[in-house]
Tab-separated table of C-alpha atoms in Angstrom:
chain	number	residue	atom	x	y	z
P	776	UNK	CA	40.927	-38.537	215.055
P	777	UNK	CA	38.184	-41.142	214.779
P	778	UNK	CA	36.273	-38.380	212.449
P	779	UNK	CA	39.737	-38.340	210.182
P	780	UNK	CA	39.564	-42.270	209.804
P	781	UNK	CA	36.031	-42.608	208.918
P	782	UNK	CA	36.977	-39.551	206.245
P	783	UNK	CA	40.356	-41.644	205.051
P	784	UNK	CA	37.689	-44.738	204.384
P	785	UNK	CA	34.955	-42.627	202.892
P	786	UNK	CA	37.027	-41.075	200.412
P	787	UNK	CA	38.089	-44.712	199.440
P	788	UNK	CA	35.471	-46.169	199.290
P	789	UNK	CA	33.935	-43.474	196.532
P	790	UNK	CA	37.010	-44.040	194.700
P	791	UNK	CA	36.077	-47.798	194.644
P	792	UNK	CA	33.184	-47.800	193.982
P	793	UNK	CA	33.367	-49.316	190.083
P	794	UNK	CA	35.925	-52.494	191.466
P	795	UNK	CA	34.700	-55.873	191.290
P	796	UNK	CA	34.533	-58.015	194.122
P	797	UNK	CA	36.857	-60.250	194.190
P	798	UNK	CA	40.413	-62.491	195.821
P	799	UNK	CA	42.693	-59.693	196.664
P	800	UNK	CA	46.586	-59.221	196.699
P	801	UNK	CA	47.776	-60.111	200.349
P	802	UNK	CA	50.731	-57.040	201.323
P	803	UNK	CA	52.660	-57.549	204.366
P	804	UNK	CA	53.908	-53.721	206.207
P	805	UNK	CA	57.214	-54.066	208.463
P	806	UNK	CA	57.360	-51.141	210.697
P	807	UNK	CA	60.150	-50.410	213.276
P	808	UNK	CA	58.620	-48.754	216.048
P	809	UNK	CA	55.891	-50.622	218.986
P	810	UNK	CA	52.526	-50.671	218.039
P	811	UNK	CA	51.733	-48.244	220.288
P	812	UNK	CA	53.548	-45.230	218.756
P	813	UNK	CA	51.771	-42.656	216.750
P	814	UNK	CA	53.329	-44.176	213.116
P	815	UNK	CA	52.429	-47.509	213.894
P	816	UNK	CA	48.641	-46.050	214.341
P	817	UNK	CA	48.768	-44.184	211.637
P	818	UNK	CA	50.020	-47.108	209.859
P	819	UNK	CA	47.008	-49.299	210.929
P	820	UNK	CA	44.787	-46.979	210.396
P	821	UNK	CA	46.516	-46.622	206.099
P	822	UNK	CA	46.310	-50.220	206.172
P	823	UNK	CA	42.598	-50.381	206.830
P	824	UNK	CA	41.585	-48.029	204.897
P	825	UNK	CA	43.523	-49.594	201.750
P	826	UNK	CA	42.233	-52.375	202.658
P	827	UNK	CA	38.446	-51.185	203.305
P	828	UNK	CA	39.056	-48.648	200.456
P	829	UNK	CA	39.445	-51.395	197.470
P	830	UNK	CA	36.988	-53.820	198.552
P	831	UNK	CA	39.907	-56.311	199.863
P	832	UNK	CA	41.096	-56.353	196.649
P	833	UNK	CA	44.609	-54.887	198.153
P	834	UNK	CA	45.032	-56.215	202.040
P	835	UNK	CA	47.483	-55.091	203.950
P	836	UNK	CA	48.760	-56.291	207.535
P	837	UNK	CA	50.963	-54.473	209.541
P	838	UNK	CA	53.964	-56.010	211.306
P	839	UNK	CA	55.300	-53.359	213.674
P	840	UNK	CA	58.362	-53.416	216.489
P	841	UNK	CA	60.322	-54.860	214.097
P	842	UNK	CA	58.826	-58.402	214.067
P	843	UNK	CA	59.052	-59.149	209.963
P	844	UNK	CA	61.847	-57.240	209.162
P	845	UNK	CA	64.625	-55.222	211.478
P	846	UNK	CA	64.150	-51.436	211.070
P	847	UNK	CA	67.679	-51.181	209.299
P	848	UNK	CA	66.433	-54.098	207.276
P	849	UNK	CA	62.655	-52.868	205.535
P	850	UNK	CA	63.720	-50.464	203.402
P	851	UNK	CA	66.037	-53.195	201.766
P	852	UNK	CA	63.385	-55.233	202.205
P	853	UNK	CA	60.673	-53.037	199.883
P	854	UNK	CA	63.407	-52.201	197.340
P	855	UNK	CA	64.179	-55.569	196.339
P	856	UNK	CA	60.647	-56.941	196.363
P	857	UNK	CA	60.621	-59.438	199.531
P	858	UNK	CA	57.581	-57.028	201.079
P	859	UNK	CA	55.615	-54.757	198.577
P	860	UNK	CA	55.291	-51.708	201.198
P	861	UNK	CA	57.263	-50.440	204.282
P	862	UNK	CA	57.472	-47.860	206.610
P	863	UNK	CA	61.390	-46.761	207.493
P	864	UNK	CA	63.457	-43.860	208.703
P	865	UNK	CA	65.046	-42.949	206.164
P	866	UNK	CA	67.551	-40.837	208.330
P	867	UNK	CA	69.166	-44.438	209.096
P	868	UNK	CA	69.971	-44.875	205.976
P	869	UNK	CA	71.871	-41.498	205.527
P	870	UNK	CA	75.069	-44.207	204.700
P	871	UNK	CA	73.594	-44.414	201.404
P	872	UNK	CA	73.146	-40.692	200.364
P	873	UNK	CA	73.472	-37.821	202.253
P	874	UNK	CA	70.150	-36.602	200.658
P	875	UNK	CA	68.442	-39.226	203.514
P	876	UNK	CA	69.611	-37.290	206.331
P	877	UNK	CA	68.132	-33.355	205.121
P	878	UNK	CA	66.061	-33.776	208.578
P	879	UNK	CA	68.900	-34.765	210.645
P	880	UNK	CA	70.733	-31.228	210.531
P	881	UNK	CA	71.046	-29.851	214.239
P	882	UNK	CA	69.332	-27.100	214.747
P	883	UNK	CA	69.093	-25.837	210.982
P	884	UNK	CA	64.673	-26.428	212.380
P	885	UNK	CA	63.368	-26.218	215.458
P	886	UNK	CA	59.909	-26.175	214.750
P	887	UNK	CA	57.232	-27.900	212.866
P	888	UNK	CA	56.547	-25.089	210.911
P	889	UNK	CA	60.129	-24.382	210.100
P	890	UNK	CA	60.272	-28.561	209.227
P	891	UNK	CA	57.308	-28.319	206.793
P	892	UNK	CA	59.458	-25.907	204.853
P	893	UNK	CA	62.661	-27.667	204.871
P	894	UNK	CA	60.498	-30.737	203.790
P	895	UNK	CA	58.762	-29.121	200.657
P	896	UNK	CA	62.465	-28.094	199.864
P	897	UNK	CA	63.906	-31.355	200.152
P	898	UNK	CA	60.826	-33.773	199.079
P	899	UNK	CA	62.027	-33.096	195.042
P	900	UNK	CA	65.255	-34.224	195.910
P	901	UNK	CA	64.099	-37.152	198.328
P	902	UNK	CA	61.254	-38.562	195.437
P	903	UNK	CA	64.282	-38.786	192.775
P	904	UNK	CA	66.804	-40.454	194.851
P	905	UNK	CA	63.809	-43.103	195.442
P	906	UNK	CA	62.719	-43.464	192.416
P	907	UNK	CA	66.331	-44.662	191.121
P	908	UNK	CA	66.041	-47.206	193.948
P	909	UNK	CA	62.669	-48.891	192.976
P	910	UNK	CA	60.766	-47.070	195.311
P	911	UNK	CA	57.729	-45.016	195.449
P	912	UNK	CA	57.306	-42.521	198.656
P	913	UNK	CA	52.502	-42.553	199.679
P	914	UNK	CA	53.190	-40.588	202.352
P	915	UNK	CA	55.348	-39.072	205.283
P	916	UNK	CA	55.245	-38.051	208.965
P	917	UNK	CA	57.280	-36.203	210.816
P	918	UNK	CA	58.467	-36.743	214.745
P	919	UNK	CA	58.379	-34.144	217.359
P	920	UNK	CA	61.528	-31.904	217.685
P	921	UNK	CA	64.495	-34.476	219.473
P	922	UNK	CA	65.588	-33.975	223.003
P	923	UNK	CA	68.346	-35.396	224.730
P	924	UNK	CA	68.105	-38.533	227.566
P	925	UNK	CA	70.373	-38.953	230.618
P	926	UNK	CA	70.776	-41.364	233.056
P	927	UNK	CA	72.166	-38.342	235.028
P	928	UNK	CA	72.492	-34.971	235.255
P	929	UNK	CA	73.979	-32.500	232.082
P	930	UNK	CA	74.954	-29.324	231.764
P	931	UNK	CA	77.502	-29.684	229.809
P	932	UNK	CA	79.202	-31.581	226.867
P	933	UNK	CA	82.110	-31.927	229.315
P	934	UNK	CA	79.186	-33.710	231.159
P	935	UNK	CA	78.297	-36.297	228.276
P	936	UNK	CA	81.658	-37.948	228.035
P	937	UNK	CA	82.112	-41.915	228.401
P	938	UNK	CA	78.242	-42.127	228.186
P	939	UNK	CA	77.097	-44.779	225.776
P	940	UNK	CA	74.877	-43.768	223.454
P	941	UNK	CA	71.959	-45.228	221.169
P	942	UNK	CA	72.546	-43.961	217.738
P	943	UNK	CA	70.201	-44.706	214.831
P	944	UNK	CA	72.138	-42.996	212.181
P	945	UNK	CA	74.902	-41.116	210.998
P	946	UNK	CA	74.091	-37.920	212.666
P	947	UNK	CA	73.540	-39.380	215.790
P	948	UNK	CA	76.786	-41.263	215.489
P	949	UNK	CA	78.027	-38.884	214.874
P	950	UNK	CA	76.798	-36.492	217.424
P	951	UNK	CA	78.618	-38.826	219.880
P	952	UNK	CA	82.106	-38.877	218.705
P	953	UNK	CA	81.633	-34.835	218.399
P	954	UNK	CA	80.585	-34.759	222.096
P	955	UNK	CA	83.064	-37.622	222.925
P	956	UNK	CA	80.316	-40.167	224.314
P	957	UNK	CA	80.209	-43.478	222.932
P	958	UNK	CA	77.812	-44.416	220.000
P	959	UNK	CA	76.020	-47.878	220.042
P	960	UNK	CA	73.934	-48.789	217.580
P	961	UNK	CA	70.337	-50.057	218.859
P	962	UNK	CA	66.990	-50.220	216.896
P	963	UNK	CA	64.133	-49.202	218.108
P	964	UNK	CA	62.464	-52.276	219.160
P	965	UNK	CA	65.827	-53.073	221.142
P	966	UNK	CA	65.800	-49.120	223.265
P	967	UNK	CA	64.080	-50.471	226.737
P	968	UNK	CA	66.682	-54.008	227.179
P	969	UNK	CA	69.316	-51.664	225.759
P	970	UNK	CA	68.725	-49.035	228.591
P	971	UNK	CA	67.908	-51.703	231.406
P	972	UNK	CA	71.003	-53.418	231.045
P	973	UNK	CA	73.278	-50.702	230.777
P	974	UNK	CA	73.912	-51.060	227.287
P	975	UNK	CA	73.149	-47.381	226.315
P	976	UNK	CA	73.090	-44.586	228.594
P	977	UNK	CA	72.064	-41.684	226.499
P	978	UNK	CA	70.162	-41.079	223.342
P	979	UNK	CA	68.616	-38.206	221.242
P	980	UNK	CA	65.112	-38.946	220.221
P	981	UNK	CA	61.321	-37.814	220.536
P	982	UNK	CA	59.423	-37.700	223.847
P	983	UNK	CA	57.308	-39.958	222.074
P	984	UNK	CA	59.707	-42.949	221.773
P	985	UNK	CA	60.767	-42.520	225.269
P	986	UNK	CA	56.996	-41.974	225.973
P	987	UNK	CA	56.429	-45.599	224.258
P	988	UNK	CA	59.645	-47.119	226.134
P	989	UNK	CA	58.968	-46.764	229.106
P	990	UNK	CA	62.264	-44.846	229.200
P	991	UNK	CA	61.970	-43.651	232.678
P	992	UNK	CA	62.353	-47.030	234.013
P	993	UNK	CA	65.880	-46.197	233.296
P	994	UNK	CA	66.653	-42.785	232.576
P	995	UNK	CA	66.766	-39.912	235.056
P	996	UNK	CA	66.764	-36.756	233.200
P	997	UNK	CA	65.222	-35.448	229.856
P	998	UNK	CA	66.665	-32.358	228.057
P	999	UNK	CA	64.719	-30.259	225.740
P	1000	UNK	CA	67.168	-28.846	222.958
P	1001	UNK	CA	64.941	-29.365	219.506
P	1002	UNK	CA	67.926	-30.741	217.470
P	1003	UNK	CA	66.073	-31.697	214.602
P	1004	UNK	CA	62.129	-33.262	212.924
P	1005	UNK	CA	63.575	-36.728	211.610
P	1006	UNK	CA	60.372	-38.086	209.405
P	1007	UNK	CA	59.169	-41.496	208.647
P	1008	UNK	CA	58.358	-42.774	205.342
P	1009	UNK	CA	55.753	-45.271	203.377
P	1010	UNK	CA	57.588	-46.766	201.017
P	1011	UNK	CA	55.934	-49.182	198.057
P	1012	UNK	CA	57.758	-51.357	195.194
P	1013	UNK	CA	57.837	-49.408	191.995
P	1014	UNK	CA	57.432	-53.215	190.538
P	1015	UNK	CA	54.681	-53.969	192.820
P	1016	UNK	CA	53.014	-50.086	192.445
P	1017	UNK	CA	53.499	-50.347	188.287
P	1018	UNK	CA	50.833	-53.477	188.790
P	1019	UNK	CA	48.624	-51.679	190.862
P	1020	UNK	CA	45.308	-50.395	188.954
P	1021	UNK	CA	44.628	-46.779	188.198
P	1022	UNK	CA	41.519	-47.069	190.720
P	1023	UNK	CA	43.527	-48.678	193.571
P	1024	UNK	CA	46.268	-46.105	192.717
P	1025	UNK	CA	43.377	-43.561	193.512
P	1026	UNK	CA	42.204	-45.380	197.430
P	1027	UNK	CA	45.675	-45.704	197.667
P	1028	UNK	CA	46.678	-41.835	197.280
P	1029	UNK	CA	43.457	-40.867	199.000
P	1030	UNK	CA	44.423	-42.640	202.477
P	1031	UNK	CA	48.041	-42.156	202.161
P	1032	UNK	CA	46.889	-37.981	201.777
P	1033	UNK	CA	44.858	-38.692	205.332
P	1034	UNK	CA	47.192	-40.953	207.135
P	1035	UNK	CA	50.374	-37.674	206.481
P	1036	UNK	CA	47.705	-35.561	207.698
P	1037	UNK	CA	46.553	-37.390	210.465
P	1038	UNK	CA	50.111	-38.430	211.563
P	1039	UNK	CA	51.083	-34.529	211.381
P	1040	UNK	CA	48.379	-34.022	213.291
P	1041	UNK	CA	49.068	-36.276	216.035
P	1042	UNK	CA	52.809	-35.662	216.603
P	1043	UNK	CA	52.248	-32.389	217.253
P	1044	UNK	CA	50.058	-33.465	219.571
P	1045	UNK	CA	51.606	-35.905	221.338
P	1046	UNK	CA	54.859	-33.544	221.569
P	1047	UNK	CA	53.089	-31.783	224.813
P	1048	UNK	CA	51.943	-35.047	226.483
P	1049	UNK	CA	54.523	-37.327	225.774
P	1050	UNK	CA	56.937	-35.173	227.821
P	1051	UNK	CA	54.169	-34.653	230.655
P	1052	UNK	CA	54.386	-38.750	230.407
P	1053	UNK	CA	58.146	-38.779	231.297
P	1054	UNK	CA	57.950	-36.551	233.771
P	1055	UNK	CA	54.882	-38.488	235.433
P	1056	UNK	CA	56.857	-41.478	235.033
P	1057	UNK	CA	59.324	-39.365	237.735
P	1058	UNK	CA	62.175	-38.097	235.091
P	1059	UNK	CA	63.032	-34.354	235.109
P	1060	UNK	CA	61.860	-33.205	232.274
P	1061	UNK	CA	63.473	-29.504	231.533
P	1062	UNK	CA	64.946	-27.380	229.004
P	1063	UNK	CA	69.004	-27.407	228.185
P	1064	UNK	CA	70.786	-25.050	230.082
P	1065	UNK	CA	72.492	-22.179	228.685
P	1066	UNK	CA	76.187	-23.872	228.512
P	1067	UNK	CA	74.711	-26.825	227.314
P	1068	UNK	CA	72.857	-25.129	224.023
P	1069	UNK	CA	75.931	-23.412	223.237
P	1070	UNK	CA	78.396	-26.437	223.774
P	1071	UNK	CA	75.228	-28.447	221.020
P	1072	UNK	CA	75.173	-25.534	218.212
P	1073	UNK	CA	78.862	-25.604	218.281
P	1074	UNK	CA	78.573	-29.692	217.545
P	1075	UNK	CA	75.307	-28.659	214.922
P	1076	UNK	CA	77.631	-26.137	213.074
P	1077	UNK	CA	80.314	-28.733	212.497
P	1078	UNK	CA	77.773	-31.161	211.615
P	1079	UNK	CA	75.801	-29.145	209.562
P	1080	UNK	CA	79.291	-27.825	207.814
P	1081	UNK	CA	80.062	-31.613	207.147
P	1082	UNK	CA	76.392	-32.650	205.417
P	1083	UNK	CA	76.590	-29.835	202.699
P	1084	UNK	CA	80.418	-31.078	201.963
P	1085	UNK	CA	78.526	-34.549	201.793
P	1086	UNK	CA	75.564	-33.737	200.162
P	1087	UNK	CA	77.245	-31.555	197.311
P	1088	UNK	CA	75.178	-29.308	194.848
P	1089	UNK	CA	71.889	-31.305	195.968
P	1090	UNK	CA	72.349	-30.449	199.631
P	1091	UNK	CA	73.323	-26.857	198.873
P	1092	UNK	CA	70.140	-26.622	196.727
P	1093	UNK	CA	68.131	-27.971	199.394
P	1094	UNK	CA	69.205	-25.671	202.213
P	1095	UNK	CA	69.267	-22.551	199.756
P	1096	UNK	CA	65.337	-23.707	198.808
P	1097	UNK	CA	64.575	-23.730	202.359
P	1098	UNK	CA	66.119	-20.235	203.266
P	1099	UNK	CA	64.163	-18.766	200.471
P	1100	UNK	CA	61.086	-19.427	201.922
P	1101	UNK	CA	61.549	-18.298	205.258
C-alpha cells in the first residue's frame, strides 16, 4: 500500500511540474467514519496526494468521525458549498432518489466481482443525478459485503422481532420493518455508544464497521449473509470544481483514480481481516443458517420489487444492464 501511495504522489507530481508556487486554497473534507476506517485512511491518502501533487495549490484537510459535519449532513454541505469536498454513503439519501439506493438491493449481488458490474451499470445514472445536484463524483469505494450483528443467537427472522435495529438508509429501515424489528437511525460515529447504552441491539453492516467500533464489547453474534455492498463517494461541489485549473484537475483525477484502486483493494483485503478481528474480540462469527437465509431472501425479494417500482425506468435500466453483463 505504501507503494500505491508513492505511485499516486509521483503521478500527481508529474502533472503539476509546470505549476508556479503560490499560496494555496484550503479545502476542508468532512468524512463520517473514524480515522482508522479504511475509507478514511484512503481519503487521507487522497488528500495528501492532492496537496503534494498541486504543490500546495490545493491543500485538503480531512475531518473524520463526523467531526465537521454529521454523516447525514455531508452531502448537503458539499451540494450547497458549505465545504468544497466531502465523502458520503449516497444510499443514505435514497429518500431523495431511489437511484441513490442502487447498491442496497438485497441479494442482487453478493461478491465484489458482481458488484463491480452493477456499479458500471448504475454509474452513468448516478453521475447524471449528482450533476443535477451541483456535484461531481471524484471516486467511489465499496464496503465489504454486509452481514448481520446481534446481541443474541438468531436462527430465523422470527428471532429478530422486537430488536432495536440500527438503520442508516431507507433499505435498512425497510429491512427492520419487514422483519418486525424497530429501526433506530444511528450515524457511524454514534455506533459504539448506541450499542453500549442499549439504544440499538442489532445492525446490518460490514465486518469493517464492527471491527472499527469494537462492537464485541456489546454484541455477541455476527452472521455472514452478503446482503449487499454499499459504496462511499468522494464528492466535489461543481462551482468549486469549475474554478480549478485544468492542470490541478488532472492532478486530482490522478489521485482519485489511485484512491479508488487502493480503497477497493483494502475493502477486499479487509473483509477476512475484520471478521477474524470480531472473532478474536469474542464474537461468534459464522454464516447464517438455512432458515435465516431463506427468511431473509423473502424479505430481499420484497425490497427489490419495491426499489424497482420506486426507481422506475432508470432502475429497470440499471438492473437490465447488469443482467446483460453477467
